[in-house]
């Protein structure tokens, strides 16, 4: 089993609820606010990943992580919120790096695994992609939770859900390259290059397509 040092790691809003009877349900106004806040988080994450200078990303991800945490506390049963909390925390851990990011990475893992308990599809496979990267890049025990076998399972699950995804094929190709399986890495890098960008993740998917092209040239 191969483990990796943490510095190489990673990569992957205040609302109102109205009580109706004994159940807690969102009013149309609260639902609209909830969706708008999550949409804003997604857009700012996308902008940070694809356009922001590297020296500004860590502080921005830290701020986004705080917002995502507050939103997740208010909507702990919403899988989409938890997936995005995990994605943002994983991005923050990547930018911070070193041992100081271990706790952030663990929080990202916990949010994503909770999201999968609620929605086994994990936001169309996005939770599994990010979990795969986390388990791949984190150090192994006793320091961290990194585990290449678990990473492999996460990537395989994501591929079952979205076999032509640019993100899953790129990150799986990078994992396979590190594991020494260059033939399979080449196959998945090519699939990432040929993949279709998601409508709501155009900029970040196109950036990953370029990364996949570079990886393919190295193989």
PDB file of C-alpha atoms in Angstrom, residues 17 19 53 57-58 60 63 79 82-83 90 101 109 115-116 129 135 146 148-149 161 168 173 177 186-187 209 212 215:
ATOM      1  CA  UNK A  17     -36.457  27.310   8.643  1.00  0.00           C
ATOM      2  CA  UNK A  19     -41.624  24.530  11.657  1.00  0.00           C
ATOM      3  CA  UNK A  53      -3.404  34.455  -7.847  1.00  0.00           C
ATOM      4  CA  UNK A  57      -6.066  31.548  -2.428  1.00  0.00           C
ATOM      5  CA  UNK A  58      -5.405  30.299   1.097  1.00  0.00           C
ATOM      6  CA  UNK A  60      -9.989  33.146   0.434  1.00  0.00           C
ATOM      7  CA  UNK A  63     -13.142  32.530   4.459  1.00  0.00           C
ATOM      8  CA  UNK A  79     -26.183  16.519   0.914  1.00  0.00           C
ATOM      9  CA  UNK A  82     -22.095  18.972   2.798  1.00  0.00           C
ATOM     10  CA  UNK A  83     -20.433  18.022  -0.496  1.00  0.00           C
ATOM     11  CA  UNK A  90     -10.176  20.057   0.679  1.00  0.00           C
ATOM     12  CA  UNK A 101      -3.739  21.033   7.039  1.00  0.00           C
ATOM     13  CA  UNK A 109     -13.499  13.817   4.725  1.00  0.00           C
ATOM     14  CA  UNK A 115     -23.106  13.656   2.479  1.00  0.00           C
ATOM     15  CA  UNK A 116     -22.827  10.163   0.998  1.00  0.00           C
ATOM     16  CA  UNK A 129     -13.790  12.212  -6.467  1.00  0.00           C
ATOM     17  CA  UNK A 135      -7.317   9.459   0.819  1.00  0.00           C
ATOM     18  CA  UNK A 146      -4.312   8.301   3.873  1.00  0.00           C
ATOM     19  CA  UNK A 148      -4.388   4.065  -1.366  1.00  0.00           C
ATOM     20  CA  UNK A 149      -6.849   1.135  -1.293  1.00  0.00           C
ATOM     21  CA  UNK A 161     -21.595   7.256 -11.448  1.00  0.00           C
ATOM     22  CA  UNK A 168     -12.704  11.859 -11.894  1.00  0.00           C
ATOM     23  CA  UNK A 173      -5.077   9.109 -13.792  1.00  0.00           C
ATOM     24  CA  UNK A 177       0.607   7.325 -12.267  1.00  0.00           C
ATOM     25  CA  UNK A 186      -2.709   7.053 -19.839  1.00  0.00           C
ATOM     26  CA  UNK A 187      -6.166   5.653 -20.566  1.00  0.00           C
ATOM     27  CA  UNK A 209      -8.707  19.148 -19.063  1.00  0.00           C
ATOM     28  CA  UNK A 212      -4.909  16.081 -18.156  1.00  0.00           C
ATOM     29  CA  UNK A 215      -0.227  14.563 -17.689  1.00  0.00           C
TER      30      UNK A 215
END
